[in-house]
Tab-separated table of C-alpha atoms in Angstrom:
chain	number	residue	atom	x	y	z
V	1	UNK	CA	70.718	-52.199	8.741
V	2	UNK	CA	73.359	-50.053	10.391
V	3	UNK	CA	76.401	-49.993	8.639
V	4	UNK	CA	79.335	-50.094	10.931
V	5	UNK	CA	81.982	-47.375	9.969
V	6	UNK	CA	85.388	-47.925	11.406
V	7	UNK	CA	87.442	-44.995	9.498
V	8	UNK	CA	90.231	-43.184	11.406
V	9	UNK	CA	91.240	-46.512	12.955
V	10	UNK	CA	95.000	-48.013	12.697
V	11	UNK	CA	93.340	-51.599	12.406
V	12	UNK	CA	91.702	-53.375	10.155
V	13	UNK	CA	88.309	-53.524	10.530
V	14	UNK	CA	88.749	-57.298	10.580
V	15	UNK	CA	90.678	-57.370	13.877
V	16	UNK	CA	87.931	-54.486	15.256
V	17	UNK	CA	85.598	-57.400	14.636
V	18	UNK	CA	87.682	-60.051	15.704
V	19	UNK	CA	88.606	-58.123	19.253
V	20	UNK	CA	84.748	-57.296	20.045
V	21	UNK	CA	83.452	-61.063	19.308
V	22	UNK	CA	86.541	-62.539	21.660
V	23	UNK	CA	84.886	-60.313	24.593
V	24	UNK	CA	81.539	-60.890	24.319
V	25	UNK	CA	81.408	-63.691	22.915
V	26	UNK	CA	83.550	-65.743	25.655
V	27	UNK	CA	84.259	-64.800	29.179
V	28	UNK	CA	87.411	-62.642	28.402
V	29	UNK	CA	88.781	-59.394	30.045
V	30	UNK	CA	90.156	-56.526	27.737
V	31	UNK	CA	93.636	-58.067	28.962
V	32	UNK	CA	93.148	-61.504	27.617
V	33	UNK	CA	91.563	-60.541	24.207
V	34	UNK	CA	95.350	-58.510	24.214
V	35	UNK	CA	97.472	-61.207	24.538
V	36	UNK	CA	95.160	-63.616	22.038
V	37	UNK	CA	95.655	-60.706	19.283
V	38	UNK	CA	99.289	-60.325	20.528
V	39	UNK	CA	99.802	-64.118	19.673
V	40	UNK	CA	98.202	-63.788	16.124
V	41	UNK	CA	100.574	-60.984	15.899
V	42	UNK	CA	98.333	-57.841	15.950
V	43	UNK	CA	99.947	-55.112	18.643
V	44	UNK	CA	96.923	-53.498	20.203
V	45	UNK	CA	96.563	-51.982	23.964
V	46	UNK	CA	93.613	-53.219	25.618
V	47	UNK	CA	92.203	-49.702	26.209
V	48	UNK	CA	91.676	-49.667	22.496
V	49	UNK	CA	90.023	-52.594	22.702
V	50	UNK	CA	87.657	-51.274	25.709
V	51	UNK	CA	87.138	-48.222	23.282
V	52	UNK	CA	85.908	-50.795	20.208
V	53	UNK	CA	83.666	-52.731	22.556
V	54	UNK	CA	82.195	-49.020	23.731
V	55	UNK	CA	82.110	-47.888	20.042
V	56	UNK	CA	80.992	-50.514	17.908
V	57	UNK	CA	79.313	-53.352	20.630
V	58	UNK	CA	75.825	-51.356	20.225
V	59	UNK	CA	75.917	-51.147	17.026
V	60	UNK	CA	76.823	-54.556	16.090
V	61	UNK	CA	74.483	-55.714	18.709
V	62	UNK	CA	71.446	-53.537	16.667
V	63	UNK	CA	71.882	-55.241	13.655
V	64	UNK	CA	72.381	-58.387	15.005
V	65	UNK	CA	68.740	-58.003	17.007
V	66	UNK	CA	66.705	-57.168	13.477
V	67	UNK	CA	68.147	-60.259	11.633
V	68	UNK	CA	66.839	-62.877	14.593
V	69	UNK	CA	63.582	-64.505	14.047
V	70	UNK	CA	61.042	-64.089	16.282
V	71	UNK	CA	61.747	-65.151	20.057
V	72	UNK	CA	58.613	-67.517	21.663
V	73	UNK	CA	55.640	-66.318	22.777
V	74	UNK	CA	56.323	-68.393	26.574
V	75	UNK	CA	58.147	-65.706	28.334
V	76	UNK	CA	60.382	-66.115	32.029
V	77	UNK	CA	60.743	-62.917	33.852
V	78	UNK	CA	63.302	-62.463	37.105
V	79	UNK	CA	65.463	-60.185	38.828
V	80	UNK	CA	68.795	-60.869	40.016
V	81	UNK	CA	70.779	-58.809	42.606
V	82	UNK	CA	73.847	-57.337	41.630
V	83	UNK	CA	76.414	-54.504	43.561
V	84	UNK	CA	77.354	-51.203	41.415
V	85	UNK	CA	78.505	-49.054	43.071
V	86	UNK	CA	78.630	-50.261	46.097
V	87	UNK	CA	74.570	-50.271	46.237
V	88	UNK	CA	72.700	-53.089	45.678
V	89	UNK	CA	70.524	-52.809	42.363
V	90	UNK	CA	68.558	-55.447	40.577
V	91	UNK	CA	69.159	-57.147	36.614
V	92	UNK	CA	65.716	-57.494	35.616
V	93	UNK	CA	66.089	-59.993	32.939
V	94	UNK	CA	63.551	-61.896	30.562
V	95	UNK	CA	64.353	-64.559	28.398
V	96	UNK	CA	61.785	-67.225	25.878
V	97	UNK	CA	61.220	-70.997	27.095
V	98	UNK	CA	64.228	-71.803	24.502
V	99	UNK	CA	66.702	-69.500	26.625
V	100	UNK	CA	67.192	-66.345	24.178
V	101	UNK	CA	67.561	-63.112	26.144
V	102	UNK	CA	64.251	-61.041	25.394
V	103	UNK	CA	65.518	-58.226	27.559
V	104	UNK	CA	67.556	-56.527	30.795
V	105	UNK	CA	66.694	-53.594	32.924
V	106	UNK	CA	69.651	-52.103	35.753
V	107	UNK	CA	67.144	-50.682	38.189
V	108	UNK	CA	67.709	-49.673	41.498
V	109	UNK	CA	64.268	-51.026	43.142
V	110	UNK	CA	62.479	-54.133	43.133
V	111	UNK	CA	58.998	-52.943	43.184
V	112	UNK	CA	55.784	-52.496	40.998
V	113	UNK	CA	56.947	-49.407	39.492
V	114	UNK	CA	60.290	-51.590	38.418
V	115	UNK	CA	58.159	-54.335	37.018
V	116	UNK	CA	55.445	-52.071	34.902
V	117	UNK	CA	58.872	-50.466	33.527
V	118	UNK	CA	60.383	-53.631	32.174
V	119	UNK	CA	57.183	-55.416	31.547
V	120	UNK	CA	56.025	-52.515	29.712
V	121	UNK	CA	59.808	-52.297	27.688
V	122	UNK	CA	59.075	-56.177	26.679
V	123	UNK	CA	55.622	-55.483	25.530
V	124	UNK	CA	56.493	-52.447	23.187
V	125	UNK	CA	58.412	-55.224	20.768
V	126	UNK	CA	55.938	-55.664	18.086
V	127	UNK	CA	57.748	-58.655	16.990
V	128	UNK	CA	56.211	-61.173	19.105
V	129	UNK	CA	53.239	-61.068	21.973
V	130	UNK	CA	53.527	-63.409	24.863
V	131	UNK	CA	51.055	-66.323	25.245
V	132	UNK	CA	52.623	-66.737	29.375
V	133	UNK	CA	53.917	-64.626	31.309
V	134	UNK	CA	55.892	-66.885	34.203
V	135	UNK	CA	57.615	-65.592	37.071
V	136	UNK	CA	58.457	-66.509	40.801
V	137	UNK	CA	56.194	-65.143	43.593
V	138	UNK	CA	57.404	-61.297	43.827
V	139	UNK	CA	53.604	-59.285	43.584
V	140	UNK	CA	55.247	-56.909	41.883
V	141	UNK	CA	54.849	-58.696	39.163
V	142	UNK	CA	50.916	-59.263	39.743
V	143	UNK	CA	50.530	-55.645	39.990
V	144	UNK	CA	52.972	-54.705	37.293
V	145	UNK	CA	50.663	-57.264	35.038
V	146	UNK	CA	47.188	-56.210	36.150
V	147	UNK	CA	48.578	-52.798	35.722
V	148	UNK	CA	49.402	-53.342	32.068
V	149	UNK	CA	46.033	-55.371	31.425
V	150	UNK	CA	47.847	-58.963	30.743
V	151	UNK	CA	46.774	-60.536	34.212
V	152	UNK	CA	45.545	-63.222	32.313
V	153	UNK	CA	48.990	-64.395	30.917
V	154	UNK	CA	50.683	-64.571	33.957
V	155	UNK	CA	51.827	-67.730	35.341
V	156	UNK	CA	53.460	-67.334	38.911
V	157	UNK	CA	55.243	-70.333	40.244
V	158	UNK	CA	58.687	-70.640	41.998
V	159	UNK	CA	59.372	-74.122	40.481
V	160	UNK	CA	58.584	-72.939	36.878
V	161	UNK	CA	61.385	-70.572	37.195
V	162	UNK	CA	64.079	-72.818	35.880
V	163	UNK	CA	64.563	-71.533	32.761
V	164	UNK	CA	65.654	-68.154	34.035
V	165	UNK	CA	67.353	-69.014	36.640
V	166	UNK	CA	69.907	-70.625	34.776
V	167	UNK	CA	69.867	-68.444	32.186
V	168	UNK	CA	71.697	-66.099	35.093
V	169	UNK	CA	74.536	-67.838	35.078
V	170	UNK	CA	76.473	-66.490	32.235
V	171	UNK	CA	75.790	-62.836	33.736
V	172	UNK	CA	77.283	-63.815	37.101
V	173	UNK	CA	80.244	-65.566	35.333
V	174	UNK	CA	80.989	-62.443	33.672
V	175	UNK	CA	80.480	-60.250	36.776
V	176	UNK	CA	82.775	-61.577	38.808
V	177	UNK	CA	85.473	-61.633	35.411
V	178	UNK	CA	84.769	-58.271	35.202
V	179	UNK	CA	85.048	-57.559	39.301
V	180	UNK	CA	81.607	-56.176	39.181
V	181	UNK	CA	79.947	-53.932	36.898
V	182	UNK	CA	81.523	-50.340	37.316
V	183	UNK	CA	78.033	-48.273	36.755
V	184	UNK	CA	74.573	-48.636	35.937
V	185	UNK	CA	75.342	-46.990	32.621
V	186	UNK	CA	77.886	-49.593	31.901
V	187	UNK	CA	76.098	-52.411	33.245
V	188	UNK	CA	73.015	-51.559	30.887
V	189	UNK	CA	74.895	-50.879	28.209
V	190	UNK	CA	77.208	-54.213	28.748
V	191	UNK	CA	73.879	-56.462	29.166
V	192	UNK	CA	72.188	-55.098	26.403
V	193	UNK	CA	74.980	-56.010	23.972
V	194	UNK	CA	76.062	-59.469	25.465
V	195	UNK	CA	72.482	-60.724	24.936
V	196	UNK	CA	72.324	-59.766	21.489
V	197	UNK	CA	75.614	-61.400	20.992
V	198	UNK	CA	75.027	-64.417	23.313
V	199	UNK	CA	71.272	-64.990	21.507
V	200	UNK	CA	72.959	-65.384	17.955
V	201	UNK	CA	75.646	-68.087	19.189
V	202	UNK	CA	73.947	-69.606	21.919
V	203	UNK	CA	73.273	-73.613	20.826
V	204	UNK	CA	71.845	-76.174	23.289
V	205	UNK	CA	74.683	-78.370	22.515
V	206	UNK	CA	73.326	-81.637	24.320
V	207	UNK	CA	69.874	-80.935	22.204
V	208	UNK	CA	72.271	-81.181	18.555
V	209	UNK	CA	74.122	-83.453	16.577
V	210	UNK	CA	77.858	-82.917	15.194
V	211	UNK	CA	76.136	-82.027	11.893
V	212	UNK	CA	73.643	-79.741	12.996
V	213	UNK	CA	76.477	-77.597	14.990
V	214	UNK	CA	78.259	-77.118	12.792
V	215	UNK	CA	75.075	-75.359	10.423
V	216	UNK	CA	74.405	-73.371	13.397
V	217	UNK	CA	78.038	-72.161	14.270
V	218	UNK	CA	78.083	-71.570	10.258
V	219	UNK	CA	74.929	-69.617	10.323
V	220	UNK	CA	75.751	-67.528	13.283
V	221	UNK	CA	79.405	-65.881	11.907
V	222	UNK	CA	77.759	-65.332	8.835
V	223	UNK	CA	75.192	-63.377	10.877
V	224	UNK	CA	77.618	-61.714	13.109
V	225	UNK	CA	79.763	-61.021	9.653
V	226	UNK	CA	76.833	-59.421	8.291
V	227	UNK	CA	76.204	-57.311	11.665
V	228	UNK	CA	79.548	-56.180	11.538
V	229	UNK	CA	80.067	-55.124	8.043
């Protein structure tokens, strides 16, 4: 595992930890984690915060990835429009029938080359193979999957895309926080971490008793602890 090195730096590494978990871990700007340290009594300027989240989101995010178990085998593929730029591009997202994030792609096209990419990203995990492949009716998918020789496992169906669909919602809550993602750079980069993050902590609350919670919120800052150390 990574280890996560934060010499050089005027704070602790506990409140490095502490700052990067209050922004992707709830729908904060680098302006609200401020004032929340401020309160505790920690006098940091939210650029260094954006600079921690740049710095040590990745690699927190890494380490966090090769501790999960294995995702299911049921996969949901979709894309979602979003403006960078001020040019339409497209979140190509994946996520398991229980809701953890798989993977995202920022591409700028919605076609079969698109799809082989990020179908082809999702197959080269060798932690899990898919048993389905569901998605909504875009061919691009059919070609991306006859392309990549798992035609078999794909399941195409708008009504089956529930799963994904609102699995999109905690992007778009965070895009319009953040005003819009600034770049395709940042938007990958900002995607790629939140999911690791959001996988680890993400509890289907209404599934769960009081008990079992609070073993799973347990579990999950010991994980993020060990990530971050």
């Amino acid at each position: 595992m990574g280890k996560i090195c934060s010499k050089r730096h005027r704070h602790k590494p506990a409140t490095i930890r502490q700052a990067v978990w209050l922004y992707f871990r709830f729908s904060l700007s680098f302006r609200d984690v401020e004032e929340i340290l401020a309160e505790r009594g920690v006098d940091v300027s939210y650029e260094a915060i954006r600079s921690w989240t740049r710095k040590f989101g990745p690699k927190i995010a890494k380490n966090l990835k090769r501790r999960r178990p294995a995702p299911s085998a049921r996969w949901h593929l979709d894309e979602m429009v979003s403006r960078i730029e001020g040019k339409h591009m497209y979140l190509w997202r994946a996520v398991d029938d229980e809701g953890e994030v798989l993977g995202t792609t920022v591409h700028r096209r919605r076609d079969a080359a698109a799809a082989t990419l990020f179908l082809t990203k999702l197959l080269r995990d060798p932690t899990v193979k898919p048993k389905t492949i569901t998605t909504d009716g875009l061919r691009s998918y059919v070609t991306a999957a006859e392309t990549l020789g798992v035609l078999g496992l794909h399941r195409p169906g708008r009504l089956q895309e529930n799963r994904i669909e609102n699995s999109h919602l905690p992007i778009r809550k965070r895009e319009r926080q953040m005003l819009g993602f600034k770049s395709q750079g940042s938007a990958q980069r900002f995607l790629t971490t939140h999911a690791a993050i959001y996988n680890t902590f993400y509890t289907q609350r209404h599934l769960t008793s009081r008990a079992t919670l609070r073993e799973f919120r347990s579990a999950a800052h010991q994980a993020w602890q060990a990530a971050a150390s």
